[in-house]
Amino acid sequence: MAKLKLRGKDLIAIGYPQGKVISIAIDIMLRHYKRDRKDKVVQRLKTVLKTPEKYIGDGIMGKIAEELMQPVKVEAQKLNTQRAPFTIFGENEIQEEAKHQLYTALKLPVAKAGALMPDGHSGYGLPIGGVLATENAVIPYGVGVDIGCRMCLSIYDINVSYLEGHKDKYIQMLRDHSKFGGYEVHKNIPMHEIFEHKGFSEIPTVKKLKDKAFKQLGSSGGGNHFVEFGSVEITDPDNEFDIPPGKYLGILSHSGSRGLGANIAKHYTKLAMKQNPLPQEAKHLAWLDLNTHDGQEYWIAMNLAGDYASACHDDIHRRLSKALGSRPLTVIENHHNFAWKEEVEGKEMIVHRKGATPAGKNVLGIIPGSMTAPGFIVRGKGNEASLNSASHGAGRRLSRRKAKTMLTGSEVKKMLRDHGVTVLGGGLDEAPMAYKDIHKVMANQTELVEVIGMFTPKIVRMDKN
DNA sequence: ATGTGC
């Protein structure tokens, strides 16, 4: 009988990865099966390749299996030495660390342009307030962990004095219709078109999260998420809502895609870091090529998480509207942790905004201040240097840890009392003093947005510390 | 941000 002739190209032909596993496999097969028919040997190798985990510990095939299960070593990509063009707004108010995080991102081979908003501060990967345009690549941590996190404001034709006069009633409404960090807001599985989204049926990773998404619909998260009643003042007589200037009752909410988005972010950033390793300082900025299967999948999953975040706000506002017995005059909503396909300098790019509000020409948005400072309803000016963006809030002045050690409960209580604000839940890390002066931040972005109105919080509900 | 930990 003829001796087995097994070559590297035979293994590559059935899908073996280039590398030392090929010589190891040939060596083992020749040693143990040199009198067998080639097609039978190849079939054995195929089976091991398909399910190597079943052959771990096998006397003959174990070593091949082990080698197949070793992570493939991919050479780390180099960063460019030159930074892509960028603009920083309100530079004097931004800590160096956040700027350096942007500089690192601007050296990615896929980076084409960037910007940093005046509320910028350091984050994980791209800084908070960071905007980055890339070509045909999406960076999961350029979007952030809380995919699709957003603001939503409903404006009601209800006199704000009514809120002052019936405070307990409004407090109870927030207690009944907002849920923080929680599960099962609804007794039965909620009906919402979001659950028809193809991502839930087509992407295995997302499919596994559907039950969690059901249970968390209409809930808010922790940290800086909130649902609040407040006073809206419309100042622009030419506003697009046809609302006469004046004061109105408003409900403002801030939250994102809960466990669904967090798990999507975690899964795809892990994939990106494995497939596209980067030098240490940039490793969290690993991207997925949009022409790959995983890149396409992330794009669908990210959009689903964004729609889910929107559905959560919709659910909260709908229940509160019902409790109020009123319909909103208008609803304004914008997300600030996302990636969009947008035209930059005449070319389609992937624009990541991580804690930055879209501010294209005439695009509406909400920029909150703090519990004791107003937030602003804004209209974008379409500033190109900002990549059509603006800040997403006042930005942190104190890190969570610093706020907890430097601030005291009594001074925070006093400040809230002085401003006539009631807060349910929350901790020192969300105290007004932990945030920058929103007026200064707004002054640093007059080229980016114009103000249509303001929102002043009156009753705020947050997660229990 | 996260039923919160490589």
XYZ file of N, CA and C in Angstrom, chain A residues 211-372:
486
model
N -34.538 38.438 26.270
C -35.322 38.285 27.495
C -34.993 39.406 28.483
N -33.702 39.705 28.602
C -33.277 40.802 29.474
C -33.888 42.122 28.997
N -33.872 42.294 27.669
C -34.407 43.535 27.096
C -35.902 43.672 27.386
N -36.620 42.574 27.299
C -38.047 42.572 27.649
C -38.230 43.096 29.068
N -37.458 42.500 29.965
C -37.633 42.796 31.387
C -37.207 44.209 31.760
N -36.287 44.774 30.978
C -35.767 46.088 31.363
C -36.414 47.245 30.602
N -37.341 46.930 29.709
C -37.972 48.023 28.951
C -38.643 49.022 29.905
N -38.329 50.282 29.702
C -38.951 51.321 30.528
C -38.233 51.578 31.835
N -37.061 50.962 32.005
C -36.279 51.240 33.212
C -35.152 52.208 32.866
N -34.624 52.856 33.901
C -33.450 53.716 33.730
C -32.289 53.029 34.424
N -31.088 53.463 34.134
C -29.911 52.826 34.722
C -29.442 53.524 35.975
N -28.164 53.398 36.253
C -27.578 54.026 37.443
C -26.776 55.252 37.062
N -25.831 55.598 37.919
C -24.922 56.715 37.621
C -25.647 58.029 37.419
N -25.439 58.627 36.249
C -26.011 59.962 36.013
C -27.385 59.907 35.329
N -27.979 58.739 35.265
C -29.309 58.652 34.648
C -30.371 59.233 35.572
N -31.383 59.850 34.978
C -32.441 60.449 35.795
C -33.750 60.554 35.030
N -34.830 60.725 35.782
C -36.114 61.148 35.233
C -36.557 62.299 36.112
N -36.931 63.419 35.523
C -37.277 64.571 36.367
C -38.416 65.410 35.806
N -39.129 66.040 36.734
C -40.094 67.078 36.388
C -39.386 68.410 36.526
N -39.730 69.333 35.663
C -39.120 70.643 35.778
C -39.880 71.680 34.991
N -39.297 72.853 34.980
C -39.909 73.982 34.297
C -39.197 74.234 32.966
N -39.972 74.237 31.893
C -39.405 74.532 30.569
C -39.717 75.984 30.247
N -38.703 76.709 29.801
C -38.983 78.063 29.336
C -38.569 78.180 27.879
N -39.560 78.377 27.014
C -39.268 78.566 25.592
C -38.962 80.041 25.379
N -37.786 80.310 24.805
C -37.372 81.702 24.624
C -37.386 82.152 23.163
N -37.211 81.200 22.246
C -37.158 81.556 20.830
C -38.578 81.606 20.237
N -39.051 82.794 19.838
C -40.416 82.887 19.291
C -40.562 82.163 17.954
N -39.436 81.932 17.263
C -39.492 81.226 15.982
C -39.174 79.745 16.131
N -39.551 79.179 17.273
C -39.213 77.765 17.495
C -40.005 76.855 16.564
N -39.444 75.686 16.273
C -40.061 74.777 15.295
C -41.251 74.006 15.857
N -41.586 74.240 17.136
C -42.726 73.531 17.725
C -44.006 74.365 17.680
N -43.878 75.609 17.227
C -45.012 76.550 17.248
C -45.550 76.721 18.662
N -44.647 76.734 19.628
C -45.047 76.943 21.022
C -44.759 78.407 21.370
N -45.751 79.142 21.854
C -45.489 80.532 22.221
C -44.458 80.618 23.347
N -43.531 81.575 23.306
C -42.558 81.719 24.388
C -43.272 81.772 25.734
N -42.671 81.167 26.742
C -43.289 81.130 28.062
C -42.874 79.892 28.822
N -43.526 79.698 29.981
C -43.143 78.568 30.851
C -44.135 77.415 30.752
N -43.582 76.215 30.788
C -44.372 74.995 30.639
C -43.836 73.925 31.599
N -44.662 72.913 31.810
C -44.178 71.774 32.589
C -43.425 70.831 31.649
N -42.292 70.311 32.131
C -41.521 69.388 31.297
C -41.133 68.118 32.041
N -40.990 67.048 31.283
C -40.398 65.819 31.830
C -39.134 65.560 31.034
N -38.017 65.467 31.747
C -36.744 65.203 31.084
C -36.182 63.882 31.601
N -35.759 63.027 30.682
C -35.152 61.764 31.105
C -33.806 61.579 30.421
N -32.930 60.905 31.117
C -31.593 60.607 30.597
C -31.277 59.148 30.927
N -31.180 58.314 29.902
C -30.789 56.917 30.120
C -30.505 56.268 28.779
N -30.080 55.028 28.829
C -29.610 54.386 27.613
C -30.194 53.014 27.352
N -29.352 52.104 26.898
C -29.840 50.816 26.400
C -29.660 49.691 27.413
N -29.397 50.065 28.688
C -29.378 49.084 29.786
C -28.475 47.885 29.497
N -28.868 46.724 30.001
C -28.012 45.540 29.852
C -27.806 45.128 28.405
N -28.812 45.387 27.572
C -28.713 45.030 26.157
C -27.500 45.699 25.508
N -27.451 47.031 25.596
C -26.355 47.768 24.973
C -25.013 47.462 25.620
N -25.014 47.343 26.941
C -23.753 47.087 27.652
C -23.146 45.763 27.198
N -23.993 44.753 27.025
C -23.484 43.450 26.604
C -23.066 43.429 25.145
N -23.765 44.173 24.314
C -23.367 44.297 22.902
C -21.995 44.971 22.830
N -21.843 46.053 23.565
C -20.570 46.786 23.572
C -19.430 45.874 24.025
N -19.668 45.153 25.091
C -18.655 44.278 25.659
C -18.253 43.204 24.644
N -19.238 42.575 24.038
C -18.977 41.484 23.098
C -18.155 41.949 21.897
N -18.585 43.057 21.287
C -17.934 43.470 20.043
C -16.601 44.168 20.259
N -16.414 44.779 21.423
C -15.105 45.386 21.653
C -14.087 44.276 21.883
N -14.530 43.192 22.494
C -13.648 42.041 22.703
C -13.221 41.462 21.356
N -14.196 41.316 20.452
C -13.889 40.825 19.112
C -12.904 41.747 18.403
N -13.175 43.042 18.492
C -12.322 44.024 17.807
C -10.903 43.974 18.344
N -10.778 43.868 19.675
C -9.449 43.860 20.282
C -8.668 42.610 19.886
N -9.395 41.529 19.663
C -8.751 40.276 19.276
C -8.335 40.314 17.799
N -9.232 40.812 16.976
C -8.969 40.809 15.537
C -8.028 41.913 15.091
N -8.037 42.979 15.857
C -7.339 44.168 15.405
C -6.549 44.794 16.543
N -5.609 44.039 17.106
C -4.911 44.555 18.285
C -4.130 45.831 17.971
N -4.100 46.711 18.948
C -3.423 47.999 18.799
C -2.418 48.163 19.920
N -1.450 49.069 19.771
C -0.506 49.311 20.863
C -1.239 49.642 22.163
N -0.621 49.316 23.275
C -1.204 49.458 24.606
C -2.045 50.718 24.811
N -1.474 51.878 24.466
C -2.171 53.142 24.761
C -3.465 53.309 23.951
N -3.599 52.504 22.890
C -4.772 52.655 22.021
C -5.642 51.410 22.000
N -5.330 50.441 22.870
C -5.966 49.123 22.694
C -7.491 49.151 22.788
N -8.034 50.078 23.578
C -9.494 50.139 23.699
C -10.161 50.812 22.499
N -9.344 51.295 21.586
C -9.896 51.942 20.392
C -9.949 50.966 19.214
N -9.828 49.681 19.490
C -9.859 48.672 18.428
C -11.151 48.810 17.621
N -11.018 48.693 16.302
C -12.189 48.899 15.435
C -12.583 47.621 14.717
N -13.768 47.632 14.166
C -14.236 46.566 13.285
C -14.405 47.171 11.901
N -13.868 46.479 10.908
C -14.023 46.910 9.525
C -15.484 46.689 9.131
N -16.095 47.698 8.534
C -17.519 47.564 8.193
C -17.764 46.606 7.029
N -16.685 46.201 6.362
C -16.852 45.211 5.288
C -16.795 43.779 5.809
N -16.568 43.620 7.112
C -16.514 42.262 7.657
C -17.857 41.878 8.260
N -18.024 40.591 8.461
C -19.240 40.051 9.071
C -19.463 40.675 10.454
N -18.404 40.702 11.271
C -18.547 41.219 12.632
C -18.855 42.714 12.646
N -18.242 43.445 11.693
C -18.506 44.874 11.587
C -19.966 45.148 11.241
N -20.471 44.390 10.282
C -21.883 44.520 9.880
C -22.802 44.187 11.047
N -22.438 43.129 11.760
C -23.253 42.687 12.887
C -23.297 43.752 13.985
N -22.120 44.314 14.293
C -22.091 45.359 15.321
C -22.974 46.530 14.907
N -22.897 46.876 13.629
C -23.667 48.030 13.149
C -25.166 47.809 13.370
N -25.630 46.606 13.046
C -27.048 46.276 13.258
C -27.365 46.275 14.756
N -26.495 45.633 15.537
C -26.735 45.527 16.988
C -26.706 46.906 17.649
N -25.764 47.761 17.211
C -25.677 49.110 17.768
C -26.959 49.891 17.474
N -27.444 49.789 16.252
C -28.678 50.489 15.896
C -29.871 49.955 16.673
N -29.877 48.647 16.896
C -30.937 48.056 17.705
C -30.883 48.604 19.138
N -29.675 48.654 19.712
C -29.527 49.171 21.085
C -30.004 50.622 21.157
N -29.703 51.398 20.108
C -30.158 52.786 20.060
C -31.675 52.868 20.038
N -32.296 52.043 19.200
C -33.757 52.030 19.119
C -34.372 51.572 20.440
N -33.683 50.651 21.098
C -34.181 50.146 22.392
C -34.131 51.256 23.453
N -33.028 52.006 23.451
C -32.916 53.131 24.402
C -34.067 54.106 24.169
N -34.359 54.348 22.892
C -35.455 55.250 22.544
C -36.792 54.681 23.040
N -36.958 53.378 22.857
C -38.199 52.719 23.301
C -38.371 52.840 24.814
N -37.272 52.772 25.547
C -37.332 52.905 27.011
C -37.836 54.292 27.406
N -37.287 55.327 26.765
C -37.753 56.691 27.058
C -39.224 56.837 26.696
N -39.552 56.306 25.545
C -40.920 56.370 25.044
C -41.879 55.752 26.065
N -41.491 54.620 26.605
C -42.302 53.911 27.595
C -42.455 54.744 28.876
N -41.362 55.303 29.338
C -41.392 56.128 30.560
C -42.295 57.353 30.348
N -42.096 58.043 29.243
C -42.867 59.265 28.983
C -44.343 58.966 28.764
N -44.606 57.820 28.128
C -45.989 57.453 27.876
C -46.730 57.203 29.192
N -46.067 56.486 30.101
C -46.712 56.195 31.388
C -46.894 57.465 32.226
N -45.876 58.335 32.175
C -46.002 59.582 32.945
C -47.049 60.517 32.342
N -47.137 60.526 31.017
C -48.165 61.345 30.351
C -49.553 60.910 30.791
N -49.726 59.601 30.852
C -51.007 59.034 31.259
C -51.315 59.456 32.701
N -50.302 59.379 33.558
C -50.480 59.773 34.960
C -50.818 61.260 35.067
N -50.212 62.044 34.190
C -50.481 63.489 34.191
C -51.861 63.786 33.607
N -52.344 62.851 32.795
C -53.612 63.065 32.094
C -53.474 64.126 31.019
N -52.317 64.138 30.369
C -52.067 65.177 29.367
C -51.221 64.621 28.221
N -51.322 65.281 27.076
C -50.479 64.894 25.946
C -49.422 65.961 25.737
N -48.197 65.549 25.447
C -47.160 66.560 25.272
C -47.403 67.438 24.034
N -47.037 68.702 24.151
C -47.091 69.601 22.994
C -46.046 69.175 21.976
N -44.922 68.732 22.503
C -43.847 68.239 21.631
C -42.887 67.387 22.447
N -42.146 66.533 21.748
C -41.129 65.701 22.383
C -39.817 65.939 21.639
N -38.764 66.210 22.399
C -37.446 66.412 21.780
C -36.528 65.306 22.312
N -35.803 64.695 21.403
C -34.962 63.566 21.819
C -33.666 63.571 21.036
N -32.570 63.261 21.688
C -31.323 63.076 20.942
C -30.396 62.112 21.673
N -29.700 61.290 20.902
C -28.708 60.414 21.543
C -27.322 61.022 21.468
N -26.462 60.608 22.392
C -25.109 61.179 22.447
C -24.007 60.129 22.617
N -24.338 58.848 22.505
C -23.317 57.772 22.488
C -23.624 56.878 21.296
N -23.040 57.196 20.144
C -23.458 56.473 18.945
C -22.468 56.723 17.809
N -22.650 55.972 16.715
C -21.886 56.237 15.490
C -22.868 56.382 14.334
N -22.628 57.367 13.503
C -23.530 57.671 12.388
C -22.736 57.641 11.069
N -23.416 57.293 9.980
C -22.808 57.476 8.661
C -23.130 58.892 8.230
N -22.125 59.728 8.134
C -22.346 61.127 7.765
C -21.300 61.577 6.761
N -21.641 62.606 6.040
C -20.699 63.138 5.070
C -19.740 64.111 5.767
N -18.463 63.864 5.623
C -17.451 64.772 6.157
C -16.548 65.159 4.994
N -16.465 66.440 4.738
C -15.675 66.953 3.608
C -15.980 66.189 2.310
N -17.271 66.008 2.080
C -17.701 65.420 0.813
C -17.576 63.912 0.718
N -17.203 63.279 1.824
C -17.020 61.830 1.783
C -17.809 61.173 2.913
N -18.383 59.993 2.637
C -19.114 59.322 3.717
C -18.142 58.753 4.746
N -18.392 59.124 5.993
C -17.529 58.628 7.070
C -18.380 58.091 8.199
N -17.705 57.387 9.114
C -18.365 56.922 10.322
C -18.020 57.931 11.416
N -19.022 58.684 11.855
C -18.781 59.703 12.880
C -19.211 59.151 14.246
N -18.212 58.961 15.108
C -18.475 58.482 16.468
C -18.668 59.688 17.378
N -19.721 59.670 18.157
C -19.888 60.701 19.189
C -20.034 59.987 20.518
N -19.067 60.218 21.394
C -19.120 59.571 22.703
C -19.338 60.653 23.755
N -20.586 60.859 24.113
C -20.879 61.965 25.006
C -20.792 63.270 24.245
N -21.377 63.300 23.049
C -21.439 64.527 22.258
C -22.786 64.545 21.543
N -23.418 65.710 21.510
C -24.752 65.859 20.935
C -24.661 66.177 19.447
N -25.406 65.464 18.599
C -25.415 65.827 17.182
C -25.926 67.264 17.025
N -25.223 68.056 16.246
C -25.604 69.464 16.100
C -25.446 69.917 14.658
N -25.933 69.072 13.744
C -25.973 69.475 12.350
C -26.898 70.673 12.192
N -26.860 71.305 11.032
C -27.687 72.488 10.783
C -29.159 72.200 11.106
N -29.715 72.966 12.039
C -31.135 72.867 12.437
C -31.518 71.564 13.134
N -30.530 70.799 13.566
C -30.826 69.584 14.330
C -31.054 69.974 15.797
N -32.147 69.471 16.382
C -32.489 69.850 17.752
C -31.870 68.904 18.771
N -31.551 69.452 19.939
C -30.975 68.622 20.988
C -31.219 69.212 22.367
N -30.890 68.423 23.378
C -31.033 68.869 24.764
C -29.688 68.698 25.458
N -29.221 69.769 26.089
C -27.955 69.722 26.812
C -28.247 70.036 28.278
N -28.265 69.016 29.148
C -28.604 69.245 30.553
C -27.460 69.939 31.301
N -27.812 70.646 32.360
C -26.797 71.307 33.191
C -26.474 70.450 34.386
N -27.171 70.679 35.493
C -27.047 69.821 36.673
C -28.372 69.914 37.403
N -28.452 69.316 38.597
C -29.714 69.361 39.348
C -30.127 70.796 39.682
N -29.140 71.651 39.866
C -29.462 73.032 40.261
C -29.149 74.052 39.175
